[in-house]
mmCIF file of C-alpha atoms in Angstrom:
data_model
loop_
_atom_site.group_PDB
_atom_site.id
_atom_site.type_symbol
_atom_site.label_atom_id
_atom_site.label_comp_id
_atom_site.label_asym_id
_atom_site.label_seq_id
_atom_site.Cartn_x
_atom_site.Cartn_y
_atom_site.Cartn_z
ATOM 1 C CA GLN A 1 30.504 13.572 -8.832
ATOM 2 C CA ALA A 2 31.698 11.524 -11.805
ATOM 3 C CA SER A 3 29.990 9.893 -14.803
ATOM 4 C CA LEU A 4 31.109 6.795 -16.692
ATOM 5 C CA ARG A 5 29.492 5.752 -19.972
ATOM 6 C CA VAL A 6 29.705 1.981 -20.561
ATOM 7 C CA GLN A 7 28.624 1.840 -24.207
ATOM 8 C CA GLN A 8 25.395 -0.163 -24.622
ATOM 9 C CA PHE A 9 25.219 -0.844 -20.876
ATOM 10 C CA GLY A 10 24.312 2.745 -20.062
ATOM 11 C CA THR A 11 25.788 5.324 -17.733
ATOM 12 C CA LEU A 12 27.087 5.054 -14.168
ATOM 13 C CA ILE A 13 26.998 8.192 -12.032
ATOM 14 C CA ALA A 14 28.688 8.148 -8.609
ATOM 15 C CA GLY A 15 29.762 10.706 -6.078
ATOM 16 C CA GLY A 16 29.874 11.879 -2.489
ATOM 17 C CA ARG A 17 28.965 14.820 -0.321
ATOM 18 C CA LEU A 18 29.985 16.208 3.057
ATOM 19 C CA GLU A 19 27.715 18.718 4.795
ATOM 20 C CA ARG A 20 27.958 20.448 8.177
ATOM 21 C CA GLU A 21 24.909 22.121 9.699
ATOM 22 C CA THR A 22 24.872 24.497 12.663
ATOM 23 C CA ALA A 23 22.030 26.011 14.666
ATOM 24 C CA ASP A 24 22.211 28.919 17.096
ATOM 25 C CA SER A 25 19.448 30.820 18.853
ATOM 26 C CA PHE A 26 19.324 33.484 21.547
ATOM 27 C CA SER A 27 16.705 35.076 23.786
ATOM 28 C CA GLN A 28 16.600 38.626 25.102
ATOM 29 C CA ASN A 29 14.191 40.568 27.308
ATOM 30 C CA VAL A 30 13.242 43.881 25.709
ATOM 31 C CA ALA A 31 10.836 45.286 28.302
ATOM 32 C CA PRO A 32 10.863 47.258 30.461
ATOM 33 C CA SER A 33 14.478 47.723 29.302
ATOM 34 C CA PRO A 34 16.703 45.676 26.984
ATOM 35 C CA GLY A 35 18.589 42.901 28.786
ATOM 36 C CA PRO A 36 21.561 40.751 27.830
ATOM 37 C CA LYS A 37 21.293 38.058 25.179
ATOM 38 C CA THR A 38 21.170 34.484 26.439
ATOM 39 C CA ARG A 39 22.109 31.590 24.194
ATOM 40 C CA THR A 40 19.313 28.993 24.105
ATOM 41 C CA LEU A 41 20.601 26.679 21.380
ATOM 42 C CA ALA A 42 24.043 25.757 20.058
ATOM 43 C CA ALA A 43 24.215 22.527 18.074
ATOM 44 C CA ASP A 44 25.781 21.098 14.941
ATOM 45 C CA GLN A 45 25.801 17.876 12.946
ATOM 46 C CA VAL A 46 27.813 16.494 10.038
ATOM 47 C CA THR A 47 26.357 14.365 7.233
ATOM 48 C CA GLY A 48 28.590 12.263 4.996
ATOM 49 C CA SER A 49 27.025 10.704 1.897
ATOM 50 C CA VAL A 50 28.001 8.478 -1.021
ATOM 51 C CA PHE A 51 25.705 7.598 -3.909
ATOM 52 C CA ALA A 52 25.586 5.764 -7.228
ATOM 53 C CA LEU A 53 23.079 5.685 -10.093
ATOM 54 C CA TRP A 54 23.107 3.301 -13.055
ATOM 55 C CA GLN A 55 20.936 4.256 -16.038
ATOM 56 C CA TRP A 56 20.543 1.430 -18.555
ATOM 57 C CA PRO A 57 18.666 1.758 -21.866
ATOM 58 C CA VAL A 58 17.694 -1.906 -22.234
ATOM 59 C CA THR A 59 16.080 -1.229 -25.618
ATOM 60 C CA GLU A 60 15.182 1.886 -27.579
ATOM 61 C CA ARG A 61 11.857 1.940 -25.753
ATOM 62 C CA PHE A 62 12.613 0.442 -22.326
ATOM 63 C CA THR A 63 14.907 2.109 -19.747
ATOM 64 C CA VAL A 64 15.840 0.968 -16.240
ATOM 65 C CA SER A 65 17.706 2.848 -13.509
ATOM 66 C CA LEU A 66 19.085 1.562 -10.222
ATOM 67 C CA GLY A 67 20.220 3.911 -7.488
ATOM 68 C CA GLY A 68 21.697 3.578 -4.019
ATOM 69 C CA ARG A 69 22.748 6.012 -1.341
ATOM 70 C CA TYR A 70 24.398 5.799 2.076
ATOM 71 C CA ASP A 71 24.146 8.684 4.550
ATOM 72 C CA LYS A 72 25.803 8.855 7.942
ATOM 73 C CA VAL A 73 24.682 11.624 10.293
ATOM 74 C CA SER A 74 26.626 12.377 13.456
ATOM 75 C CA ASP A 75 24.663 11.306 16.551
ATOM 76 C CA ALA A 76 21.716 10.211 14.377
ATOM 77 C CA GLY A 77 22.809 6.962 12.737
ATOM 78 C CA ALA A 78 23.346 5.733 9.173
ATOM 79 C CA PHE A 79 20.750 5.321 6.422
ATOM 80 C CA PRO A 80 21.180 3.073 3.377
ATOM 81 C CA THR A 81 18.490 3.724 0.752
ATOM 82 C CA ALA A 82 17.820 2.407 -2.750
ATOM 83 C CA ARG A 83 15.498 3.017 -5.693
ATOM 84 C CA VAL A 84 14.650 1.297 -8.971
ATOM 85 C CA THR A 85 12.742 2.971 -11.804
ATOM 86 C CA MET A 86 11.426 1.732 -15.149
ATOM 87 C CA ALA A 87 10.089 3.612 -18.161
ATOM 88 C CA TYR A 88 8.603 2.320 -21.421
ATOM 89 C CA ARG A 89 8.114 4.756 -24.319
ATOM 90 C CA ILE A 90 5.704 4.346 -27.228
ATOM 91 C CA PRO A 91 6.827 6.934 -29.797
ATOM 92 C CA GLU A 92 3.960 6.194 -32.169
ATOM 93 C CA THR A 93 1.412 7.532 -29.685
ATOM 94 C CA GLY A 94 3.636 9.857 -27.598
ATOM 95 C CA THR A 95 3.057 7.723 -24.493
ATOM 96 C CA LYS A 96 5.407 6.903 -21.619
ATOM 97 C CA LEU A 97 4.603 4.309 -18.944
ATOM 98 C CA ARG A 98 6.667 4.542 -15.753
ATOM 99 C CA ALA A 99 6.992 3.007 -12.301
ATOM 100 C CA SER A 100 9.360 3.168 -9.339
ATOM 101 C CA LEU A 101 10.009 1.474 -6.013
ATOM 102 C CA GLY A 102 12.294 2.899 -3.361
ATOM 103 C CA THR A 103 13.204 3.318 0.271
ATOM 104 C CA GLY A 104 13.847 6.573 2.085
ATOM 105 C CA ALA A 105 15.278 7.867 5.353
ATOM 106 C CA LYS A 106 15.391 11.234 7.089
ATOM 107 C CA ALA A 107 17.333 12.248 10.157
ATOM 108 C CA PRO A 108 15.651 14.708 12.544
ATOM 109 C CA THR A 109 16.798 18.284 12.058
ATOM 110 C CA LEU A 110 18.724 20.245 14.660
ATOM 111 C CA PHE A 111 15.629 22.341 15.370
ATOM 112 C CA GLN A 112 13.452 19.241 15.840
ATOM 113 C CA ARG A 113 15.967 17.795 18.313
ATOM 114 C CA PHE A 114 17.309 20.793 20.210
ATOM 115 C CA SER A 115 14.762 23.625 20.004
ATOM 116 C CA PRO A 116 14.242 24.915 23.581
ATOM 117 C CA GLN A 117 10.494 25.278 22.975
ATOM 118 C CA PHE A 118 9.660 22.297 20.736
ATOM 119 C CA GLY A 119 12.667 19.968 20.518
ATOM 120 C CA THR A 120 12.833 16.269 21.432
ATOM 121 C CA GLN A 121 16.433 15.084 21.665
ATOM 122 C CA ASP A 122 15.732 11.339 21.487
ATOM 123 C CA LEU A 123 13.864 11.422 18.150
ATOM 124 C CA ASN A 124 14.483 8.389 15.948
ATOM 125 C CA PRO A 125 15.250 8.706 12.232
ATOM 126 C CA GLU A 126 12.262 8.518 9.890
ATOM 127 C CA ARG A 127 12.184 5.635 7.369
ATOM 128 C CA SER A 128 9.857 4.941 4.461
ATOM 129 C CA VAL A 129 9.056 2.661 1.525
ATOM 130 C CA GLY A 130 7.245 4.036 -1.505
ATOM 131 C CA VAL A 131 5.902 2.810 -4.826
ATOM 132 C CA ASP A 132 4.310 4.658 -7.721
ATOM 133 C CA ALA A 133 3.143 4.055 -11.287
ATOM 134 C CA GLY A 134 2.021 6.509 -13.903
ATOM 135 C CA ILE A 135 1.553 7.535 -17.506
ATOM 136 C CA ASP A 136 2.644 10.603 -19.492
ATOM 137 C CA GLN A 137 0.815 11.423 -22.713
ATOM 138 C CA ASP A 138 2.043 13.960 -25.273
ATOM 139 C CA LEU A 139 -0.530 15.783 -27.402
ATOM 140 C CA PHE A 140 -0.340 18.266 -30.290
ATOM 141 C CA ASP A 141 3.192 17.261 -31.340
ATOM 142 C CA GLY A 142 4.502 17.444 -27.784
ATOM 143 C CA ARG A 143 3.219 20.943 -27.034
ATOM 144 C CA VAL A 144 0.918 19.534 -24.338
ATOM 145 C CA THR A 145 1.729 16.759 -21.856
ATOM 146 C CA LEU A 146 -0.806 15.217 -19.468
ATOM 147 C CA SER A 147 0.357 13.020 -16.567
ATOM 148 C CA ALA A 148 -1.327 10.780 -14.010
ATOM 149 C CA THR A 149 0.381 8.984 -11.111
ATOM 150 C CA VAL A 150 -0.844 6.677 -8.365
ATOM 151 C CA PHE A 151 1.362 6.327 -5.278
ATOM 152 C CA ALA A 152 1.545 4.689 -1.872
ATOM 153 C CA ASN A 153 4.015 5.216 0.981
ATOM 154 C CA ARG A 154 4.591 3.491 4.305
ATOM 155 C CA PHE A 155 6.436 5.284 7.109
ATOM 156 C CA ARG A 156 8.131 4.059 10.259
ATOM 157 C CA ASN A 157 8.959 6.584 13.003
ATOM 158 C CA LEU A 158 7.384 9.436 11.027
ATOM 159 C CA ILE A 159 8.477 12.756 12.544
ATOM 160 C CA ASN A 160 5.421 14.858 13.370
ATOM 161 C CA PHE A 161 4.552 17.921 15.456
ATOM 162 C CA VAL A 162 1.824 17.556 18.085
ATOM 163 C CA SER A 163 0.401 19.639 20.917
ATOM 164 C CA GLY A 164 -0.670 18.225 24.275
ATOM 165 C CA PRO A 165 0.365 14.742 25.448
ATOM 166 C CA PRO A 166 3.019 13.393 25.206
ATOM 167 C CA CYS A 167 4.540 16.903 25.198
ATOM 168 C CA LEU A 168 4.463 17.328 28.955
ATOM 169 C CA ALA A 169 7.547 19.537 29.150
ATOM 170 C CA THR A 170 6.129 22.365 27.023
ATOM 171 C CA GLN A 171 2.733 23.960 26.623
ATOM 172 C CA PHE A 172 3.302 24.768 22.958
ATOM 173 C CA GLY A 173 3.811 21.267 21.546
ATOM 174 C CA CYS A 174 6.774 19.153 20.462
ATOM 175 C CA TYR A 175 8.112 16.781 17.819
ATOM 176 C CA VAL A 176 7.391 13.063 18.222
ATOM 177 C CA ASN A 177 7.835 9.823 16.288
ATOM 178 C CA VAL A 178 4.675 8.233 14.899
ATOM 179 C CA GLN A 179 5.355 4.500 14.957
ATOM 180 C CA ARG A 180 3.420 3.662 11.768
ATOM 181 C CA ALA A 181 1.880 5.904 9.104
ATOM 182 C CA SER A 182 0.872 5.648 5.464
ATOM 183 C CA THR A 183 -0.098 7.885 2.566
ATOM 184 C CA SER A 184 -1.622 7.091 -0.817
ATOM 185 C CA GLY A 185 -3.284 8.987 -3.593
ATOM 186 C CA VAL A 186 -3.457 10.091 -7.203
ATOM 187 C CA GLU A 187 -1.588 13.004 -8.727
ATOM 188 C CA LEU A 188 -2.668 14.709 -11.969
ATOM 189 C CA SER A 189 -0.613 17.303 -13.811
ATOM 190 C CA GLY A 190 -0.405 19.033 -17.155
ATOM 191 C CA ARG A 191 2.180 21.023 -19.080
ATOM 192 C CA ALA A 192 1.726 23.208 -22.143
ATOM 193 C CA ILE A 193 4.157 25.126 -24.341
ATOM 194 C CA LEU A 194 2.672 28.422 -25.490
ATOM 195 C CA ARG A 195 3.950 29.997 -28.673
ATOM 196 C CA CYS A 196 3.564 33.682 -29.484
ATOM 197 C CA VAL A 197 3.572 34.846 -33.074
ATOM 198 C CA ALA A 198 4.411 38.474 -33.766
ATOM 199 C CA ILE A 199 2.824 40.103 -36.821
ATOM 200 C CA TRP A 200 4.416 43.282 -38.135
ATOM 201 C CA GLU A 201 2.550 45.595 -40.433
ATOM 202 C CA ASP A 202 4.371 48.273 -42.373
ATOM 203 C CA LEU A 203 2.238 51.415 -42.339
ATOM 204 C CA SER A 204 4.867 53.698 -43.847
ATOM 205 C CA PRO A 205 3.779 55.633 -46.974
#
């Protein structure tokens, strides 16, 4: 990962990552006597990623960031994603207004694809679009911060676990793609900094 500061035009952060995942599982009968181990799962996948993030302080109060990422997963496809965020600060009142819009993608895990009990090998990657807006308010000279956020997400090929149909090959359930799904809601949070003051009293004669 590398960072480049371009004076008044902000900071550019870019980098890459290479990750290899492996999954192994075995089964063994233990009654009436221990039997040999049998391998039930042996799989691996490699993910190569590159990313870039540009953070631009447009003014002293207004900041914009633009980010992009490209992931390529062996046997699961490639996923370009992007995100833009904006924040506007009002120092006089300790208020920050913020919003973001972005896309997301998630490849199925090795367990979701190849688990002998629950796996579905032909799972499609999960993709999403999300938007949120919120406000952060500082109180008591910044010792307390209250936040509220509204959000909405739309998913395509959401990866979910179900039991019964269409999991005809197993009685326990399996992973499937949900063609369309959505989530929305409101999130409230608070943060407080507690200060402890120690008082020493000298009782010596």
